[in-house]
Coordinates of C-alpha atoms in Angstrom, one line a residue:
M5 CA 22.8 38.5 27.5
A6 CA 19.3 39.0 29.1
S7 CA 18.4 36.8 32.0
M8 CA 15.7 34.0 31.4
E9 CA 13.0 36.0 33.3
V10 CA 13.6 39.1 31.0
L11 CA 13.4 36.9 27.9
W12 CA 10.0 35.3 29.1
G13 CA 8.8 38.9 29.7
D14 CA 10.0 39.9 26.2
L15 CA 8.2 36.9 24.7
L16 CA 4.9 37.8 26.6
R17 CA 5.1 41.4 25.3
H18 CA 5.8 40.0 21.9
R19 CA 2.6 38.0 21.8
A20 CA 0.7 41.3 21.2
D21 CA 2.4 41.6 17.7
F22 CA 0.1 38.8 16.6
D23 CA -3.1 40.5 17.6
K24 CA -3.8 41.1 13.9
F25 CA -1.8 38.3 12.5
H26 CA -3.4 35.5 10.4
L27 CA -1.9 32.6 8.8
R28 CA -4.0 33.2 5.7
S29 CA -2.3 36.5 5.0
A30 CA 1.1 35.5 6.3
L31 CA 1.4 32.6 3.9
A32 CA -0.1 34.5 1.0
D33 CA 2.1 37.6 1.3
D34 CA 5.2 35.7 1.7
P35 CA 6.1 33.1 -1.0
Y36 CA 9.3 32.3 0.6
R37 CA 7.8 31.5 4.1
F38 CA 8.2 27.7 3.8
N39 CA 11.9 28.2 2.8
R40 CA 12.5 30.3 5.9
Y41 CA 10.6 28.3 8.3
S42 CA 11.5 24.6 7.3
I43 CA 14.3 22.4 8.1
E44 CA 15.5 19.4 6.0
M45 CA 17.6 16.6 7.4
E46 CA 19.6 13.9 5.2
G47 CA 17.5 14.8 2.2
D48 CA 14.6 12.8 3.3
L49 CA 13.1 14.3 6.4
T50 CA 11.6 17.8 6.6
L51 CA 10.0 19.8 9.3
D52 CA 7.6 22.4 7.9
Y53 CA 6.9 24.9 10.6
S54 CA 5.6 27.7 8.4
R55 CA 2.0 27.4 9.7
H56 CA 2.9 28.9 13.1
R57 CA 2.1 32.1 14.7
I58 CA 5.6 33.2 14.7
S59 CA 8.1 35.7 13.0
D60 CA 11.9 36.2 12.7
K61 CA 11.6 38.1 16.1
T62 CA 9.9 35.2 17.8
L63 CA 12.9 32.8 16.7
L64 CA 15.4 35.3 17.8
L65 CA 13.7 35.6 21.4
L66 CA 13.4 31.7 21.6
E67 CA 17.0 31.2 20.5
S68 CA 18.1 33.6 23.2
L69 CA 16.1 31.6 25.8
F70 CA 17.9 28.4 24.6
E71 CA 21.5 30.0 24.7
Q72 CA 20.7 31.5 28.3
A73 CA 19.7 28.0 29.6
E74 CA 22.7 26.4 27.9
V75 CA 20.6 23.7 26.3
R76 CA 23.6 22.5 24.1
G77 CA 26.0 22.3 27.0
R78 CA 23.4 20.3 29.2
F79 CA 23.1 17.7 26.3
A80 CA 27.0 17.5 26.2
D81 CA 27.0 16.8 30.0
M82 CA 24.2 14.1 29.6
C83 CA 26.3 12.4 26.9
A84 CA 29.4 12.6 28.7
G85 CA 27.8 10.6 31.5
K86 CA 27.6 13.4 34.1
I87 CA 25.0 13.0 36.9
I88 CA 22.0 14.9 35.6
N89 CA 19.3 13.1 37.2
E90 CA 19.9 14.6 40.6
T91 CA 17.1 13.3 42.7
E92 CA 18.0 9.7 41.9
H93 CA 22.0 10.6 41.5
R94 CA 22.1 8.9 38.2
A95 CA 23.6 9.6 34.8
V96 CA 21.3 9.5 31.8
L97 CA 22.9 7.6 28.9
H98 CA 20.3 6.4 26.5
T99 CA 22.3 8.2 23.7
A100 CA 25.1 5.6 24.5
L101 CA 22.9 2.7 23.5
R102 CA 22.8 3.8 20.0
G103 CA 26.5 3.0 19.7
G104 CA 29.1 5.0 17.5
V105 CA 30.1 7.3 20.6
D106 CA 33.4 7.7 22.4
E107 CA 34.1 5.9 25.5
V108 CA 31.9 7.0 28.4
S109 CA 32.4 5.8 31.9
V110 CA 30.0 5.9 34.8
N111 CA 31.6 5.3 38.2
G112 CA 34.7 3.9 36.7
Q113 CA 32.8 1.4 34.6
N114 CA 33.2 1.5 30.8
V115 CA 29.5 2.0 29.7
T116 CA 30.5 1.8 25.9
K117 CA 31.9 -1.7 26.4
D118 CA 29.1 -3.0 28.5
V119 CA 26.4 -1.7 26.0
E120 CA 28.2 -3.4 23.0
E121 CA 28.6 -6.7 24.9
V122 CA 24.8 -6.9 25.9
K123 CA 23.8 -5.8 22.4
Q124 CA 25.8 -8.5 20.7
R125 CA 24.3 -11.1 23.3
F126 CA 20.6 -10.0 22.8
L127 CA 21.0 -9.8 19.0
A128 CA 22.6 -13.3 18.8
F129 CA 19.6 -14.5 20.8
A130 CA 17.2 -12.8 18.4
S131 CA 19.0 -14.2 15.5
G132 CA 18.5 -17.8 17.2
V133 CA 15.0 -17.3 17.6
R134 CA 14.4 -16.1 14.2
D135 CA 16.4 -18.8 12.2
G136 CA 15.2 -21.8 14.6
T137 CA 18.4 -22.6 16.4
I138 CA 16.8 -21.4 19.5
R139 CA 13.9 -24.0 20.1
S140 CA 11.2 -24.7 22.3
H141 CA 10.7 -27.4 24.9
T142 CA 9.2 -29.8 22.4
D143 CA 12.1 -29.0 19.9
E144 CA 10.1 -26.7 17.7
A145 CA 10.8 -23.3 16.1
F146 CA 9.1 -20.5 17.9
T147 CA 6.2 -18.9 15.9
D148 CA 5.1 -16.4 18.5
V149 CA 7.0 -14.2 21.0
V150 CA 5.0 -12.4 23.8
N151 CA 6.5 -9.3 25.5
V152 CA 5.4 -9.1 29.2
G153 CA 6.2 -5.5 30.4
I154 CA 4.6 -2.2 31.4
G155 CA 5.2 1.5 30.7
G156 CA 8.4 2.1 28.9
S157 CA 9.1 -1.7 28.8
D158 CA 5.8 -2.2 26.7
L159 CA 5.1 1.3 25.1
G160 CA 8.5 1.5 23.1
P161 CA 8.8 -2.1 21.7
R162 CA 5.0 -2.2 21.1
M163 CA 5.2 1.0 19.2
V164 CA 8.3 0.3 17.1
T165 CA 7.3 -3.3 16.3
Q166 CA 4.0 -2.0 15.0
A167 CA 5.4 0.8 13.2
L168 CA 7.9 -1.3 11.2
K169 CA 5.5 -4.2 10.5
G170 CA 6.3 -3.6 6.9
W171 CA 9.9 -4.6 7.7
T172 CA 8.9 -7.7 9.8
D173 CA 9.8 -11.2 8.8
G174 CA 10.3 -13.1 12.3
P175 CA 8.0 -14.7 14.6
N176 CA 4.6 -13.0 15.3
A177 CA 5.2 -10.4 18.1
H178 CA 2.5 -9.8 20.9
F179 CA 2.5 -7.4 24.1
V180 CA 0.9 -7.7 27.3
S181 CA 1.1 -5.0 29.9
N182 CA -2.3 -4.5 31.8
V183 CA -2.6 -6.6 35.1
D184 CA -6.1 -7.1 34.1
G185 CA -6.0 -10.9 33.4
A186 CA -8.2 -10.3 30.3
H187 CA -5.2 -8.8 28.5
L188 CA -3.0 -12.0 28.8
G189 CA -6.0 -14.2 28.4
D190 CA -6.9 -12.7 25.0
C191 CA -3.4 -12.7 23.9
L192 CA -2.9 -16.3 24.8
E193 CA -6.3 -17.4 23.4
N194 CA -5.0 -18.4 19.8
L195 CA -1.4 -19.2 20.7
N196 CA 0.4 -22.6 20.9
P197 CA 2.2 -23.1 24.0
A198 CA 4.7 -25.5 22.4
T199 CA 5.9 -22.6 20.1
T200 CA 5.4 -19.5 22.1
L201 CA 8.2 -17.6 23.7
F202 CA 7.9 -15.1 26.5
L203 CA 10.1 -12.1 27.2
V204 CA 9.7 -10.8 30.8
A205 CA 10.8 -7.2 31.0
S206 CA 11.4 -5.9 34.4
K207 CA 14.7 -4.1 35.5
T208 CA 14.2 -5.3 39.1
F209 CA 12.2 -8.5 38.1
T210 CA 9.7 -7.1 40.9
T211 CA 7.3 -4.9 39.0
Q212 CA 4.1 -5.9 40.5
E213 CA 1.9 -5.9 37.1
T214 CA 4.8 -7.5 35.1
M215 CA 5.4 -10.3 37.4
A216 CA 1.7 -11.1 38.1
N217 CA 1.4 -11.6 34.2
A218 CA 4.6 -13.6 34.1
R219 CA 3.5 -16.0 36.7
A220 CA 0.2 -16.5 34.8
A221 CA 2.2 -17.1 31.6
R222 CA 4.4 -19.6 33.5
N223 CA 1.5 -21.5 34.7
W224 CA 0.1 -21.6 31.1
I225 CA 3.3 -23.3 29.8
V226 CA 3.4 -25.5 32.9
S227 CA 0.0 -26.7 32.6
T228 CA 0.6 -27.8 29.0
L229 CA 4.2 -28.7 28.7
G230 CA 5.1 -29.6 32.2
E231 CA 7.3 -28.3 35.1
D232 CA 10.5 -28.5 33.1
A233 CA 9.3 -26.3 30.2
P234 CA 9.7 -22.8 31.3
G235 CA 13.5 -22.4 30.9
A236 CA 12.9 -23.0 27.3
H237 CA 10.0 -20.7 26.8
F238 CA 11.1 -17.6 28.8
A239 CA 14.0 -15.0 28.6
A240 CA 14.3 -11.9 31.0
L241 CA 15.2 -8.4 30.3
S242 CA 16.5 -7.5 33.8
T243 CA 19.3 -7.1 36.2
N244 CA 18.1 -9.1 39.0
A245 CA 19.8 -12.5 38.5
D246 CA 18.5 -14.1 41.8
A247 CA 15.0 -13.4 41.0
V248 CA 15.3 -14.4 37.2
Q249 CA 17.0 -17.8 38.2
A250 CA 14.3 -18.3 41.0
F251 CA 11.6 -17.9 38.3
G252 CA 13.3 -20.6 36.3
I253 CA 15.1 -18.6 33.6
S254 CA 18.8 -19.2 33.1
T255 CA 21.1 -16.2 33.3
E256 CA 22.3 -17.0 29.8
R257 CA 18.8 -15.8 28.8
M258 CA 18.9 -12.8 30.9
F259 CA 20.0 -9.5 29.1
E260 CA 20.7 -6.5 31.3
F261 CA 20.3 -2.8 31.1
W262 CA 21.3 -0.2 33.6
D263 CA 20.0 2.1 36.1
W264 CA 21.0 5.0 33.8
V265 CA 18.4 3.8 31.2
G266 CA 15.1 5.2 32.0
G267 CA 12.1 3.1 31.0
R268 CA 10.7 5.7 28.5
Y269 CA 14.2 5.8 26.8
S270 CA 14.9 2.1 26.8
V271 CA 13.8 0.7 23.4
W272 CA 17.4 1.1 22.3
S273 CA 18.6 -1.5 24.9
A274 CA 17.7 -5.1 25.6
I275 CA 14.2 -4.0 25.9
G276 CA 14.2 -3.6 22.2
L277 CA 14.9 -7.5 21.9
P278 CA 11.1 -8.1 20.7
V279 CA 11.9 -5.6 17.9
A280 CA 15.1 -7.3 17.0
I281 CA 13.4 -10.6 16.8
A282 CA 10.6 -9.1 14.7
I283 CA 12.8 -7.1 12.2
G284 CA 16.3 -8.9 12.5
P285 CA 19.6 -7.6 13.9
E286 CA 20.5 -5.9 10.7
R287 CA 17.4 -3.8 10.6
F288 CA 17.6 -3.2 14.4
E289 CA 21.1 -1.6 13.8
E290 CA 19.6 0.7 11.1
F291 CA 17.1 1.7 13.8
L292 CA 20.0 2.6 16.2
S293 CA 21.7 4.4 13.4
G294 CA 18.7 6.6 12.7
A295 CA 18.7 7.8 16.4
R296 CA 22.4 8.2 16.3
A297 CA 22.2 10.5 13.2
M298 CA 19.6 12.6 15.2
D299 CA 21.9 12.8 18.3
E300 CA 24.4 14.3 16.0
H301 CA 22.1 16.8 14.5
F302 CA 21.0 18.0 17.7
A303 CA 24.5 18.4 19.1
T304 CA 25.8 20.3 16.2
A305 CA 22.9 22.1 14.2
P306 CA 22.5 25.7 14.6
F307 CA 19.4 26.7 16.3
R308 CA 17.4 27.8 13.1
A309 CA 18.4 24.5 11.4
N310 CA 18.1 22.2 14.5
M311 CA 14.8 20.2 14.5
P312 CA 14.6 19.1 18.1
M313 CA 15.4 22.7 19.2
M314 CA 12.8 24.3 16.9
M315 CA 10.0 21.9 17.9
A316 CA 10.9 22.5 21.6
A317 CA 10.8 26.1 21.0
L318 CA 7.3 26.2 19.3
S319 CA 6.0 23.8 22.1
L320 CA 7.4 26.3 24.7
W321 CA 6.0 29.4 22.9
Y322 CA 2.4 27.9 22.8
R323 CA 2.5 26.4 26.2
N324 CA 3.8 29.3 28.1
I325 CA 2.8 32.3 26.1
W326 CA -0.3 31.3 24.5
A327 CA -1.4 29.1 27.4
C328 CA -2.1 26.1 25.2
G329 CA -2.7 23.1 27.7
T330 CA -2.7 20.4 25.2
Q331 CA -0.7 19.4 22.0
A332 CA -2.0 16.8 19.3
I333 CA 0.2 14.2 17.6
L334 CA -1.5 13.3 14.3
P335 CA 0.4 10.6 12.3
Y336 CA -1.2 10.0 9.0
D337 CA 0.5 6.5 9.0
Q338 CA -1.6 3.5 10.6
R339 CA 1.6 1.9 11.5
L340 CA 2.3 4.9 13.8
E341 CA -1.0 4.2 15.6
N342 CA 0.8 4.0 18.9
F343 CA 3.0 6.8 18.5
P344 CA 0.8 9.3 20.3
A345 CA 0.8 7.1 23.3
F346 CA 4.4 6.5 23.2
L347 CA 4.9 10.2 23.1
Q348 CA 2.4 10.9 25.8
Q349 CA 4.6 8.9 28.3
L350 CA 7.8 10.4 26.9
D351 CA 6.8 14.0 27.4
M352 CA 4.4 13.8 30.3
E353 CA 6.3 11.3 32.5
S354 CA 9.4 13.5 31.8
N355 CA 8.3 17.0 32.1
G356 CA 5.1 16.7 34.0
K357 CA 6.5 18.4 37.1
M358 CA 5.8 21.4 39.5
V359 CA 9.3 21.5 41.0
R360 CA 12.6 22.6 39.6
Q361 CA 15.8 20.7 39.9
N362 CA 16.6 23.0 42.9
G363 CA 13.6 21.9 44.7
K364 CA 11.6 25.3 44.3
P365 CA 8.4 25.5 42.5
I366 CA 8.4 26.3 38.6
S367 CA 7.4 29.6 37.8
R368 CA 5.3 28.6 34.9
P369 CA 3.4 25.3 33.6
A370 CA 5.5 22.6 32.1
S371 CA 4.4 19.7 29.9
P372 CA 1.2 20.0 28.0
V373 CA -1.2 17.1 27.8
I374 CA 0.0 15.0 24.7
W375 CA -2.8 13.1 22.7
G376 CA -3.7 12.1 19.4
S377 CA -4.6 9.5 17.0
A378 CA -3.8 8.1 13.6
G379 CA -5.2 9.8 10.5
T380 CA -7.9 9.7 8.9
N381 CA -9.7 8.0 11.8
G382 CA -9.2 11.3 14.0
Q383 CA -10.9 13.3 11.2
H384 CA -14.2 11.7 12.1
A385 CA -13.7 12.0 15.9
F386 CA -12.0 15.1 17.3
Y387 CA -11.1 17.3 14.4
Q388 CA -14.2 19.2 14.7
S389 CA -12.9 20.6 17.9
L390 CA -9.4 21.2 16.4
H391 CA -11.4 23.5 13.6
Q392 CA -13.9 25.2 15.6
G393 CA -13.4 24.4 19.2
A394 CA -12.7 27.3 21.8
D395 CA -9.3 26.0 22.5
M396 CA -6.3 26.4 20.4
V397 CA -4.6 23.2 20.0
P398 CA -1.1 23.1 18.2
C399 CA -0.8 19.9 16.3
D400 CA 2.0 17.7 14.8
F401 CA 1.1 16.0 11.6
L402 CA 3.4 13.2 10.4
I403 CA 3.4 11.5 7.0
A404 CA 5.5 9.5 4.6
A405 CA 5.7 10.6 0.9
K406 CA 5.9 6.9 -0.1
P407 CA 3.9 4.0 1.5
T408 CA 5.7 1.0 2.8
D409 CA 3.2 -1.6 1.6
A410 CA -0.2 0.1 0.9
S411 CA -1.4 0.7 -2.6
E412 CA -0.6 4.0 -4.3
D413 CA -4.1 5.1 -4.8
Q414 CA -4.9 4.8 -1.1
H415 CA -1.8 6.5 -0.2
E416 CA -2.3 9.5 -2.6
M417 CA -5.8 9.7 -0.6
L418 CA -4.2 9.7 2.7
L419 CA -1.6 12.4 1.5
A420 CA -4.5 14.6 0.3
N421 CA -6.4 14.3 3.6
C422 CA -3.3 15.2 5.6
L423 CA -2.4 18.1 3.6
A424 CA -6.1 19.3 3.4
Q425 CA -6.2 19.2 7.1
I426 CA -3.3 21.4 7.5
E427 CA -4.4 23.9 5.0
A428 CA -7.9 24.0 6.6
L429 CA -6.5 24.6 10.0
A430 CA -4.2 27.5 8.8
F431 CA -6.6 29.2 6.5
G432 CA -10.0 28.4 8.0
R433 CA -12.9 29.9 5.9
S434 CA -14.1 33.5 6.2
E435 CA -17.8 34.2 6.8
E436 CA -17.6 36.5 3.6
N437 CA -16.5 33.4 1.6
V438 CA -19.3 31.3 3.2
R439 CA -21.9 33.7 2.5
A440 CA -20.7 34.1 -1.1
Q441 CA -20.7 30.3 -1.7
L442 CA -24.2 29.9 0.0
A443 CA -25.6 32.8 -2.2
A444 CA -24.1 31.0 -5.4
E445 CA -26.1 27.8 -4.4
G446 CA -29.2 29.9 -4.4
M447 CA -29.8 30.0 -0.6
S448 CA -32.2 32.9 0.7
D449 CA -30.6 35.8 2.6
D450 CA -32.3 34.9 5.8
K451 CA -31.3 31.3 5.6
I452 CA -27.7 32.5 4.8
D453 CA -27.8 34.6 8.1
R454 CA -28.7 31.5 10.1
I455 CA -26.3 29.0 8.5
A456 CA -23.1 31.1 7.7
P457 CA -21.8 31.2 11.3
H458 CA -21.8 27.4 11.5
R459 CA -19.9 27.1 8.3
T460 CA -17.3 29.7 9.3
F461 CA -13.8 28.7 10.4
A462 CA -11.5 31.0 12.1
G463 CA -8.4 29.2 10.9
N464 CA -5.1 30.5 12.2
R465 CA -4.6 27.2 14.1
P466 CA -0.7 26.3 14.4
T467 CA 0.5 23.1 12.9
S468 CA 4.0 21.5 12.2
L469 CA 4.5 18.9 9.4
L470 CA 7.1 16.2 9.7
L471 CA 7.2 14.9 6.0
Y472 CA 9.5 12.0 5.5
E473 CA 10.2 9.7 2.4
Q474 CA 9.2 6.5 3.9
L475 CA 8.8 5.0 7.5
T476 CA 12.1 2.7 7.3
P477 CA 13.9 1.6 10.7
H478 CA 16.3 4.2 10.2
M479 CA 13.7 6.9 9.7
L480 CA 11.8 5.8 12.8
G481 CA 15.1 5.9 14.9
R482 CA 15.4 9.6 13.9
L483 CA 11.8 10.4 14.6
I484 CA 11.9 8.8 18.1
A485 CA 15.2 10.6 19.0
L486 CA 13.8 13.8 17.6
Y487 CA 11.0 13.9 20.1
E488 CA 13.4 12.8 22.8
H489 CA 15.7 15.7 22.3
K490 CA 12.7 18.0 22.0
V491 CA 11.5 16.9 25.6
F492 CA 15.1 17.2 27.0
A493 CA 15.4 20.8 25.6
Q494 CA 12.0 21.7 27.1
G495 CA 13.1 20.3 30.4
V496 CA 16.2 22.2 30.4
I497 CA 14.3 25.5 29.9
W498 CA 11.9 24.7 32.5
G499 CA 14.7 23.6 35.0
V500 CA 12.8 20.3 35.9
N501 CA 14.4 17.0 36.1
S502 CA 13.2 15.1 32.9
F503 CA 14.3 11.7 34.1
D504 CA 12.7 10.8 37.5
Q505 CA 8.9 9.9 37.8
W506 CA 8.2 10.2 41.5
G507 CA 4.6 10.4 40.7
V508 CA 4.7 6.9 39.2
E509 CA 6.4 5.6 42.3
L510 CA 3.7 7.0 44.7
G511 CA 1.0 5.1 42.9
K512 CA 2.9 1.8 43.2
V513 CA 3.6 2.3 46.9
M514 CA -0.2 3.0 47.6
A515 CA -1.1 0.0 45.3
N516 CA 1.1 -2.3 47.3
R517 CA -0.6 -1.3 50.5
L518 CA -4.0 -1.5 49.2
L519 CA -3.4 -4.9 47.7
G520 CA -2.8 -6.3 51.3
S521 CA -6.1 -4.7 52.7
I522 CA -8.0 -6.2 49.5
Q523 CA -6.4 -9.6 50.0
S524 CA -7.1 -9.7 53.7
G525 CA -10.4 -7.9 53.7
E526 CA -9.3 -5.6 56.4
K527 CA -9.5 -2.0 55.8
G528 CA -6.3 0.0 56.6
E529 CA -6.2 3.5 58.2
E530 CA -5.6 5.4 55.1
D531 CA -7.9 3.4 52.9
P532 CA -11.0 5.5 51.5
A533 CA -14.7 4.9 52.6
V534 CA -15.4 3.2 49.1
F535 CA -13.3 0.2 50.4
Q536 CA -16.2 -1.1 52.3
R537 CA -18.4 -0.9 49.4
L538 CA -15.9 -2.6 47.3
M539 CA -15.5 -5.4 49.6
S540 CA -19.4 -5.9 49.8
Y541 CA -19.6 -6.3 46.1
R542 CA -17.0 -8.9 46.1
A543 CA -18.8 -10.9 48.7
D544 CA -21.8 -11.1 46.5

């Protein structure tokens, strides 16, 4: 088999095959293109990738790249608990959190057993909060739950709780992450301390932003209900028992997760407690089962029928062969409003690297910039650039065939808008077509000459469509795991460690040092010149 570098060279040369390619012709000339370039899973989830600048030869070359990199073998290593996060010497086992796997051990510890024990504990706690058997300091049922976290301890549960709002029948869920006091203040403004429960999500229970917000929340409870109240109004998602107890939370209300669970992969663990409280343990199990189904699909489906591999391959094709620096995530589902931000962390924190596992620089750029917004709002913001901008931006569209709880008329309008954007990006509108239309409207020739270029759309812009029956807990679990595995496969191809985040750690270290300088008013040796200006503004 050809080496990785030879395959990359073949792909670069293959790009020239598309110099005269246009999706308008490709789709018109091949009535079976959708059948050849789509994947269906479980009869209710389809990936349509027929609107891409690809051919069978493209997929053969990309498949060879995946085989040469041994993507499937690396995934098996991950699921078996092998140390694949080499810079931190850790296993990576978020797949084990989904359950239904054979026994996995890390350093002699039965991970599968530990996962089940903690899950049963936090699901029992969720049930107690939901049915009112776990009550407040004033012996009232909780009406509101505030998750205090940041990064993966916030983005994951926030996104999932919002996405599954149509399935929510528990207390109202709120999320606070920003250390800016306005975030917590705005959240608490209309809440009742006597019926508010806080979940503090920090593995070490030392995360600066999270603990600052947690202390402020504790003061809010104490100021109203007294010094003895916090124990009834707080639970911890952490492993630091001493710090949790010092804060005033019993270890009976501490739910552990492990160092082999990265923050951006942690919603399947106790970090998912706010989700379980919102939708209930049974639906939370359905959420896990969806992810488990995608794990099995990724591990066993052949390349051409494998959704995560195909999505990873297409992203590599555009990032490294077509030099596309960004990728847009465009869910036509308001409940998935936070999905682009969640995927932004998942992808860019995982693969936003310049160094390979072996410590050597990577030979080609890795993670693109991930961004996006829920449709149809984005159509009135940045879609102009998607259609006529100078940069080609590959797009992932997501839409449900059936609404969760919206009106059928509105959902049909949403479907029409989503499909129209995909068609417009692929087909565009030729200048010949524009001129004919303007002439039919009676416009003069000289005016047509001026106007036609502005109404011409090149098209040929690549899109994927993820079409699913309905956004259920099981479906959402599959969608999240789909992107997890996509990011994993890309990381293997690029040779980076997708499971550390030293860039995040650097910012934390520098923030701690600068905090001391700001509090003391004394400039440190490495502080920027703007420090003095900052302090002068504070003095005023």
